[in-house]
Amino acid sequence: GAGVSQSPSNKVTEKGKDVELRCDPISGHTALYWYRQSLGQGLEFLIYFQGNSAPDKSGLPSDRFSAERTGGSVSTLTIQRTQQEDSAVYLCASSSSLRGVGLANYGYTFGSGTRLTVV
Amino acid sequence: RKEVEQDPGPFNVPEGATVAFNCTYSNSASQSFFWYRQDCRKEPKLLMSVYSSGNEDGRFTAQLNRASQYISLLIRDSKLSDSATYLCVVNMPQAGGYNKLIFGAGTRLAVHP
């Protein structure tokens, strides 16, 4: 598509429920990133995909968080047994970089995010 | 020490003012640098890349000092529409041969009439 698309845009869930957040990157972008941003805070890196593999999962805060990417395109971030501290905006970004090359010039393009509220 | 540090502000300036934001980064192996702009409740958007020679885009000028590991953004003739949070972003090389963008916490700018 023309931009990075995320769904849903807003999600309210009860504590303890599982949620799935979806990211559809720009067509042809091989690199995909998930970040989260809590209210008034900076961006916190979660996970990076190059194609379908995830060479860097270091930012996932706990084993309740997982992500996958299929077909080198759409990615799903899953949060199991949600907690109130999971409330944040989850941002997906993609880049035209291949193995980081090209990122030097292009940076990332972000989706508009999913605002998750755990009540 | 944070990998990317910025003064959080807020910077409150009148229209027409010149304002400068600074940023320092900790990893001397960092390869490329950016300024992003984030409006309230919106996603970050790339404002400009930062090159060693310095670069200018209209009213915006970015500078990089690799020796001091310091990046700056200068905004001249501030407009009300410049009010936003400005994120300093550094591309950090990672083990395994890939790069990752590390974001500063942002500097908030408020331009008033």
PDB file of C-alpha atoms in Angstrom:
ATOM      1  CA  GLY A   1       0.000   0.000   0.000  1.00  0.00           C
ATOM      2  CA  ALA A   2       0.901   3.661  -0.040  1.00  0.00           C
ATOM      3  CA  GLY A   3       1.761   3.771   3.638  1.00  0.00           C
ATOM      4  CA  VAL A   4       2.122   1.587   6.718  1.00  0.00           C
ATOM      5  CA  SER A   5      -1.296   0.440   7.864  1.00  0.00           C
ATOM      6  CA  GLN A   6      -2.077  -0.669  11.417  1.00  0.00           C
ATOM      7  CA  SER A   7      -5.218  -2.151  12.864  1.00  0.00           C
ATOM      8  CA  PRO A   8      -7.131  -1.716  14.989  1.00  0.00           C
ATOM      9  CA  SER A   9      -6.507   1.970  15.583  1.00  0.00           C
ATOM     10  CA  ASN A  10      -7.907   1.680  19.094  1.00  0.00           C
ATOM     11  CA  LYS A  11      -8.344  -1.349  21.311  1.00  0.00           C
ATOM     12  CA  VAL A  12      -9.808  -1.524  24.793  1.00  0.00           C
ATOM     13  CA  THR A  13      -9.437  -4.870  26.487  1.00  0.00           C
ATOM     14  CA  GLU A  14      -9.939  -6.350  29.906  1.00  0.00           C
ATOM     15  CA  LYS A  15      -6.961  -7.315  32.006  1.00  0.00           C
ATOM     16  CA  GLY A  16      -6.005 -10.926  31.358  1.00  0.00           C
ATOM     17  CA  LYS A  17      -7.326 -11.081  27.796  1.00  0.00           C
ATOM     18  CA  ASP A  18      -5.114 -11.685  24.744  1.00  0.00           C
ATOM     19  CA  VAL A  19      -4.855  -9.097  21.973  1.00  0.00           C
ATOM     20  CA  GLU A  20      -3.486  -9.138  18.423  1.00  0.00           C
ATOM     21  CA  LEU A  21      -2.204  -6.041  16.703  1.00  0.00           C
ATOM     22  CA  ARG A  22      -1.663  -6.014  12.972  1.00  0.00           C
ATOM     23  CA  CYS A  23       0.805  -4.150  10.776  1.00  0.00           C
ATOM     24  CA  ASP A  24       0.779  -4.037   6.993  1.00  0.00           C
ATOM     25  CA  PRO A  25       4.045  -2.420   5.831  1.00  0.00           C
ATOM     26  CA  ILE A  26       4.771  -0.510   2.675  1.00  0.00           C
ATOM     27  CA  SER A  27       4.893  -2.906  -0.233  1.00  0.00           C
ATOM     28  CA  GLY A  28       8.440  -4.070  -0.889  1.00  0.00           C
ATOM     29  CA  HIS A  29       9.843  -2.976   2.450  1.00  0.00           C
ATOM     30  CA  THR A  30      11.889  -5.831   3.828  1.00  0.00           C
ATOM     31  CA  ALA A  31      12.530  -4.401   7.284  1.00  0.00           C
ATOM     32  CA  LEU A  32       9.715  -4.068   9.822  1.00  0.00           C
ATOM     33  CA  TYR A  33       9.904  -2.759  13.381  1.00  0.00           C
ATOM     34  CA  TRP A  34       7.585  -2.627  16.353  1.00  0.00           C
ATOM     35  CA  TYR A  35       7.891   0.103  18.961  1.00  0.00           C
ATOM     36  CA  ARG A  36       5.664   1.166  21.792  1.00  0.00           C
ATOM     37  CA  GLN A  37       5.144   4.554  23.312  1.00  0.00           C
ATOM     38  CA  SER A  38       3.615   5.034  26.733  1.00  0.00           C
ATOM     39  CA  LEU A  39       1.870   8.298  27.563  1.00  0.00           C
ATOM     40  CA  GLY A  40       4.385  11.135  27.587  1.00  0.00           C
ATOM     41  CA  GLN A  41       7.311   8.803  27.000  1.00  0.00           C
ATOM     42  CA  GLY A  42       9.741   8.136  24.190  1.00  0.00           C
ATOM     43  CA  LEU A  43       9.667   5.240  21.752  1.00  0.00           C
ATOM     44  CA  GLU A  44      10.664   1.869  23.146  1.00  0.00           C
ATOM     45  CA  PHE A  45      12.013  -0.687  20.652  1.00  0.00           C
ATOM     46  CA  LEU A  46      10.286  -4.074  20.787  1.00  0.00           C
ATOM     47  CA  ILE A  47      11.297  -6.246  17.831  1.00  0.00           C
ATOM     48  CA  TYR A  48      12.793  -6.087  14.347  1.00  0.00           C
ATOM     49  CA  PHE A  49      12.036  -8.279  11.331  1.00  0.00           C
ATOM     50  CA  GLN A  50      14.139  -8.710   8.237  1.00  0.00           C
ATOM     51  CA  GLY A  51      11.896 -10.620   5.877  1.00  0.00           C
ATOM     52  CA  ASN A  52      10.153 -13.249   7.983  1.00  0.00           C
ATOM     53  CA  SER A  53      12.905 -13.686  10.520  1.00  0.00           C
ATOM     54  CA  ALA A  54      13.386 -11.675  13.693  1.00  0.00           C
ATOM     55  CA  PRO A  55      17.091 -11.171  14.347  1.00  0.00           C
ATOM     56  CA  ASP A  56      16.381  -8.841  17.253  1.00  0.00           C
ATOM     57  CA  LYS A  57      13.686  -9.565  19.812  1.00  0.00           C
ATOM     58  CA  SER A  58      15.578  -7.898  22.617  1.00  0.00           C
ATOM     59  CA  GLY A  59      12.956  -5.283  23.339  1.00  0.00           C
ATOM     60  CA  LEU A  60      10.032  -7.598  24.029  1.00  0.00           C
ATOM     61  CA  PRO A  61       9.287  -6.869  27.703  1.00  0.00           C
ATOM     62  CA  SER A  62       8.171 -10.354  28.728  1.00  0.00           C
ATOM     63  CA  ASP A  63       7.261 -13.769  27.363  1.00  0.00           C
ATOM     64  CA  ARG A  64       3.664 -12.584  27.137  1.00  0.00           C
ATOM     65  CA  PHE A  65       4.724 -10.655  24.039  1.00  0.00           C
ATOM     66  CA  SER A  66       5.341 -12.368  20.706  1.00  0.00           C
ATOM     67  CA  ALA A  67       5.361 -11.344  17.070  1.00  0.00           C
ATOM     68  CA  GLU A  68       5.438 -13.001  13.710  1.00  0.00           C
ATOM     69  CA  ARG A  69       5.691 -11.960  10.124  1.00  0.00           C
ATOM     70  CA  THR A  70       4.477 -14.028   7.217  1.00  0.00           C
ATOM     71  CA  GLY A  71       5.211 -13.757   3.522  1.00  0.00           C
ATOM     72  CA  GLY A  72       7.674 -10.974   4.205  1.00  0.00           C
ATOM     73  CA  SER A  73       4.734  -8.640   4.591  1.00  0.00           C
ATOM     74  CA  VAL A  74       2.070  -8.466   7.316  1.00  0.00           C
ATOM     75  CA  SER A  75       3.182  -8.712  10.931  1.00  0.00           C
ATOM     76  CA  THR A  76       1.138  -9.521  14.013  1.00  0.00           C
ATOM     77  CA  LEU A  77       2.123  -8.543  17.551  1.00  0.00           C
ATOM     78  CA  THR A  78       0.377 -10.664  20.168  1.00  0.00           C
ATOM     79  CA  ILE A  79       0.115  -9.801  23.845  1.00  0.00           C
ATOM     80  CA  GLN A  80      -1.153 -12.588  26.066  1.00  0.00           C
ATOM     81  CA  ARG A  81      -2.793 -12.106  29.462  1.00  0.00           C
ATOM     82  CA  THR A  82      -2.694  -8.338  29.126  1.00  0.00           C
ATOM     83  CA  GLN A  83      -1.784  -6.193  32.126  1.00  0.00           C
ATOM     84  CA  GLN A  84      -2.562  -2.547  32.784  1.00  0.00           C
ATOM     85  CA  GLU A  85       1.091  -1.621  32.250  1.00  0.00           C
ATOM     86  CA  ASP A  86       0.744  -2.848  28.657  1.00  0.00           C
ATOM     87  CA  SER A  87      -1.436   0.200  27.907  1.00  0.00           C
ATOM     88  CA  ALA A  88       0.410   2.247  25.306  1.00  0.00           C
ATOM     89  CA  VAL A  89       0.462   3.153  21.638  1.00  0.00           C
ATOM     90  CA  TYR A  90       2.024   0.364  19.612  1.00  0.00           C
ATOM     91  CA  LEU A  91       3.750   1.684  16.512  1.00  0.00           C
ATOM     92  CA  CYS A  92       4.895  -0.275  13.512  1.00  0.00           C
ATOM     93  CA  ALA A  93       7.425   1.034  11.022  1.00  0.00           C
ATOM     94  CA  SER A  94       8.926  -0.282   7.830  1.00  0.00           C
ATOM     95  CA  SER A  95      11.999   0.570   5.870  1.00  0.00           C
ATOM     96  CA  SER A  96      13.269  -0.035   2.398  1.00  0.00           C
ATOM     97  CA  SER A  97      16.613  -1.054   3.835  1.00  0.00           C
ATOM     98  CA  LEU A  98      18.075  -4.439   3.090  1.00  0.00           C
ATOM     99  CA  ARG A  99      20.120  -5.648   6.046  1.00  0.00           C
ATOM    100  CA  GLY A 100      20.224  -2.064   7.247  1.00  0.00           C
ATOM    101  CA  VAL A 101      21.839  -0.710   4.093  1.00  0.00           C
ATOM    102  CA  GLY A 102      19.779   2.145   2.752  1.00  0.00           C
ATOM    103  CA  LEU A 103      18.404   2.868   6.185  1.00  0.00           C
ATOM    104  CA  ALA A 104      21.078   5.534   6.305  1.00  0.00           C
ATOM    105  CA  ASN A 105      19.166   7.543   3.774  1.00  0.00           C
ATOM    106  CA  TYR A 106      15.598   6.554   4.285  1.00  0.00           C
ATOM    107  CA  GLY A 107      14.876   6.219   7.966  1.00  0.00           C
ATOM    108  CA  TYR A 108      11.558   4.580   8.790  1.00  0.00           C
ATOM    109  CA  THR A 109       7.953   5.209   7.816  1.00  0.00           C
ATOM    110  CA  PHE A 110       5.585   4.725  10.722  1.00  0.00           C
ATOM    111  CA  GLY A 111       1.990   3.621  10.802  1.00  0.00           C
ATOM    112  CA  SER A 112      -0.478   5.645  12.830  1.00  0.00           C
ATOM    113  CA  GLY A 113      -0.348   3.129  15.655  1.00  0.00           C
ATOM    114  CA  THR A 114      -2.729   1.082  17.763  1.00  0.00           C
ATOM    115  CA  ARG A 115      -3.758   2.710  21.019  1.00  0.00           C
ATOM    116  CA  LEU A 116      -4.162  -0.144  23.511  1.00  0.00           C
ATOM    117  CA  THR A 117      -5.971   0.417  26.776  1.00  0.00           C
ATOM    118  CA  VAL A 118      -6.123  -2.384  29.324  1.00  0.00           C
ATOM    119  CA  VAL A 119      -8.860  -1.897  31.918  1.00  0.00           C
TER     120      VAL A 119
ATOM    121  CA  ARG B   1      23.739   6.598  30.364  1.00  0.00           C
ATOM    122  CA  LYS B   2      20.960   6.723  27.748  1.00  0.00           C
ATOM    123  CA  GLU B   3      21.994   5.930  24.192  1.00  0.00           C
ATOM    124  CA  VAL B   4      20.418   9.148  22.903  1.00  0.00           C
ATOM    125  CA  GLU B   5      19.861  12.125  25.178  1.00  0.00           C
ATOM    126  CA  GLN B   6      17.835  15.245  24.557  1.00  0.00           C
ATOM    127  CA  ASP B   7      16.685  18.191  26.631  1.00  0.00           C
ATOM    128  CA  PRO B   8      12.972  17.442  27.137  1.00  0.00           C
ATOM    129  CA  GLY B   9      11.994  21.126  27.152  1.00  0.00           C
ATOM    130  CA  PRO B  10       9.429  22.475  26.753  1.00  0.00           C
ATOM    131  CA  PHE B  11      10.776  25.337  24.701  1.00  0.00           C
ATOM    132  CA  ASN B  12       8.207  28.127  24.636  1.00  0.00           C
ATOM    133  CA  VAL B  13       9.050  30.678  21.944  1.00  0.00           C
ATOM    134  CA  PRO B  14       7.209  33.470  20.116  1.00  0.00           C
ATOM    135  CA  GLU B  15       6.482  33.310  16.427  1.00  0.00           C
ATOM    136  CA  GLY B  16       9.486  34.387  14.398  1.00  0.00           C
ATOM    137  CA  ALA B  17      12.033  33.258  16.980  1.00  0.00           C
ATOM    138  CA  THR B  18      15.032  31.081  16.266  1.00  0.00           C
ATOM    139  CA  VAL B  19      15.291  27.974  18.417  1.00  0.00           C
ATOM    140  CA  ALA B  20      17.953  25.276  18.657  1.00  0.00           C
ATOM    141  CA  PHE B  21      17.711  21.711  19.952  1.00  0.00           C
ATOM    142  CA  ASN B  22      20.672  19.590  20.941  1.00  0.00           C
ATOM    143  CA  CYS B  23      21.182  15.883  21.219  1.00  0.00           C
ATOM    144  CA  THR B  24      24.076  13.650  22.264  1.00  0.00           C
ATOM    145  CA  TYR B  25      24.587   9.971  21.530  1.00  0.00           C
ATOM    146  CA  SER B  26      26.757   7.411  23.241  1.00  0.00           C
ATOM    147  CA  ASN B  27      27.829   4.978  20.515  1.00  0.00           C
ATOM    148  CA  SER B  28      30.672   6.316  18.406  1.00  0.00           C
ATOM    149  CA  ALA B  29      29.976   3.610  15.801  1.00  0.00           C
ATOM    150  CA  SER B  30      26.622   5.167  14.938  1.00  0.00           C
ATOM    151  CA  GLN B  31      26.354   5.611  11.222  1.00  0.00           C
ATOM    152  CA  SER B  32      23.461   7.883  10.411  1.00  0.00           C
ATOM    153  CA  PHE B  33      21.274  10.374  12.129  1.00  0.00           C
ATOM    154  CA  PHE B  34      17.832  11.870  11.760  1.00  0.00           C
ATOM    155  CA  TRP B  35      15.408  14.344  13.228  1.00  0.00           C
ATOM    156  CA  TYR B  36      11.788  13.221  13.437  1.00  0.00           C
ATOM    157  CA  ARG B  37       8.785  15.326  14.297  1.00  0.00           C
ATOM    158  CA  GLN B  38       5.872  13.991  16.344  1.00  0.00           C
ATOM    159  CA  ASP B  39       2.617  15.887  16.706  1.00  0.00           C
ATOM    160  CA  CYS B  40       0.356  15.227  19.678  1.00  0.00           C
ATOM    161  CA  ARG B  41      -1.248  11.789  19.450  1.00  0.00           C
ATOM    162  CA  LYS B  42       0.288  11.173  16.023  1.00  0.00           C
ATOM    163  CA  GLU B  43       3.057   8.936  14.741  1.00  0.00           C
ATOM    164  CA  PRO B  44       6.616  10.237  14.293  1.00  0.00           C
ATOM    165  CA  LYS B  45       7.452  11.510  10.828  1.00  0.00           C
ATOM    166  CA  LEU B  46      10.882  11.974   9.301  1.00  0.00           C
ATOM    167  CA  LEU B  47      11.824  15.650   9.274  1.00  0.00           C
ATOM    168  CA  MET B  48      15.330  15.413   7.886  1.00  0.00           C
ATOM    169  CA  SER B  49      18.467  13.343   7.794  1.00  0.00           C
ATOM    170  CA  VAL B  50      21.624  14.787   9.328  1.00  0.00           C
ATOM    171  CA  TYR B  51      24.890  14.750   7.427  1.00  0.00           C
ATOM    172  CA  SER B  52      28.424  15.460   8.582  1.00  0.00           C
ATOM    173  CA  SER B  53      28.646  18.469   6.313  1.00  0.00           C
ATOM    174  CA  GLY B  54      25.467  19.906   7.789  1.00  0.00           C
ATOM    175  CA  ASN B  55      22.317  20.284   5.794  1.00  0.00           C
ATOM    176  CA  GLU B  56      19.524  22.764   5.408  1.00  0.00           C
ATOM    177  CA  ASP B  57      15.899  22.396   4.388  1.00  0.00           C
ATOM    178  CA  GLY B  58      14.132  25.724   4.263  1.00  0.00           C
ATOM    179  CA  ARG B  59      13.974  27.125   7.794  1.00  0.00           C
ATOM    180  CA  PHE B  60      15.534  23.972   9.277  1.00  0.00           C
ATOM    181  CA  THR B  61      19.261  23.339   9.619  1.00  0.00           C
ATOM    182  CA  ALA B  62      20.784  20.153  11.025  1.00  0.00           C
ATOM    183  CA  GLN B  63      24.380  19.731  12.128  1.00  0.00           C
ATOM    184  CA  LEU B  64      26.423  16.714  13.176  1.00  0.00           C
ATOM    185  CA  ASN B  65      29.640  16.745  15.162  1.00  0.00           C
ATOM    186  CA  ARG B  66      31.002  13.204  15.171  1.00  0.00           C
ATOM    187  CA  ALA B  67      33.965  14.030  17.378  1.00  0.00           C
ATOM    188  CA  SER B  68      31.681  15.314  20.125  1.00  0.00           C
ATOM    189  CA  GLN B  69      28.862  12.862  19.306  1.00  0.00           C
ATOM    190  CA  TYR B  70      26.488  15.776  19.126  1.00  0.00           C
ATOM    191  CA  ILE B  71      23.591  16.599  16.801  1.00  0.00           C
ATOM    192  CA  SER B  72      21.656  19.831  16.550  1.00  0.00           C
ATOM    193  CA  LEU B  73      18.541  21.181  14.881  1.00  0.00           C
ATOM    194  CA  LEU B  74      18.030  24.883  14.279  1.00  0.00           C
ATOM    195  CA  ILE B  75      14.626  26.294  13.385  1.00  0.00           C
ATOM    196  CA  ARG B  76      14.541  29.855  12.085  1.00  0.00           C
ATOM    197  CA  ASP B  77      11.493  32.113  11.872  1.00  0.00           C
ATOM    198  CA  SER B  78       9.354  29.763  13.997  1.00  0.00           C
ATOM    199  CA  LYS B  79       5.753  29.251  12.944  1.00  0.00           C
ATOM    200  CA  LEU B  80       2.806  28.213  15.081  1.00  0.00           C
ATOM    201  CA  SER B  81       2.706  25.025  13.016  1.00  0.00           C
ATOM    202  CA  ASP B  82       6.199  24.111  14.207  1.00  0.00           C
ATOM    203  CA  SER B  83       4.763  23.271  17.639  1.00  0.00           C
ATOM    204  CA  ALA B  84       5.496  19.575  18.137  1.00  0.00           C
ATOM    205  CA  THR B  85       7.941  17.197  19.770  1.00  0.00           C
ATOM    206  CA  TYR B  86      11.248  16.810  17.955  1.00  0.00           C
ATOM    207  CA  LEU B  87      12.922  13.421  18.223  1.00  0.00           C
ATOM    208  CA  CYS B  88      16.635  12.920  17.793  1.00  0.00           C
ATOM    209  CA  VAL B  89      17.259   9.545  16.183  1.00  0.00           C
ATOM    210  CA  VAL B  90      20.481   7.614  15.796  1.00  0.00           C
ATOM    211  CA  ASN B  91      21.127   4.562  13.640  1.00  0.00           C
ATOM    212  CA  MET B  92      23.054   2.101  15.822  1.00  0.00           C
ATOM    213  CA  PRO B  93      24.914  -0.832  14.250  1.00  0.00           C
ATOM    214  CA  GLN B  94      23.955  -4.114  15.877  1.00  0.00           C
ATOM    215  CA  ALA B  95      25.573  -7.541  16.162  1.00  0.00           C
ATOM    216  CA  GLY B  96      24.583  -9.611  13.171  1.00  0.00           C
ATOM    217  CA  GLY B  97      25.217  -6.819  10.705  1.00  0.00           C
ATOM    218  CA  TYR B  98      21.993  -4.889  10.857  1.00  0.00           C
ATOM    219  CA  ASN B  99      21.139  -1.415  12.068  1.00  0.00           C
ATOM    220  CA  LYS B 100      18.479  -0.169  14.435  1.00  0.00           C
ATOM    221  CA  LEU B 101      17.101   3.292  15.023  1.00  0.00           C
ATOM    222  CA  ILE B 102      17.313   4.475  18.613  1.00  0.00           C
ATOM    223  CA  PHE B 103      15.024   7.356  19.529  1.00  0.00           C
ATOM    224  CA  GLY B 104      15.631  10.098  22.027  1.00  0.00           C
ATOM    225  CA  ALA B 105      12.751  10.947  24.339  1.00  0.00           C
ATOM    226  CA  GLY B 106      12.086  14.141  22.399  1.00  0.00           C
ATOM    227  CA  THR B 107      12.166  17.891  22.913  1.00  0.00           C
ATOM    228  CA  ARG B 108       8.830  19.661  23.057  1.00  0.00           C
ATOM    229  CA  LEU B 109       8.453  22.966  21.219  1.00  0.00           C
ATOM    230  CA  ALA B 110       5.541  25.342  21.733  1.00  0.00           C
ATOM    231  CA  VAL B 111       5.386  28.400  19.468  1.00  0.00           C
ATOM    232  CA  HIS B 112       2.991  31.102  20.624  1.00  0.00           C
ATOM    233  CA  PRO B 113       1.586  34.161  18.832  1.00  0.00           C
TER     234      PRO B 113
END
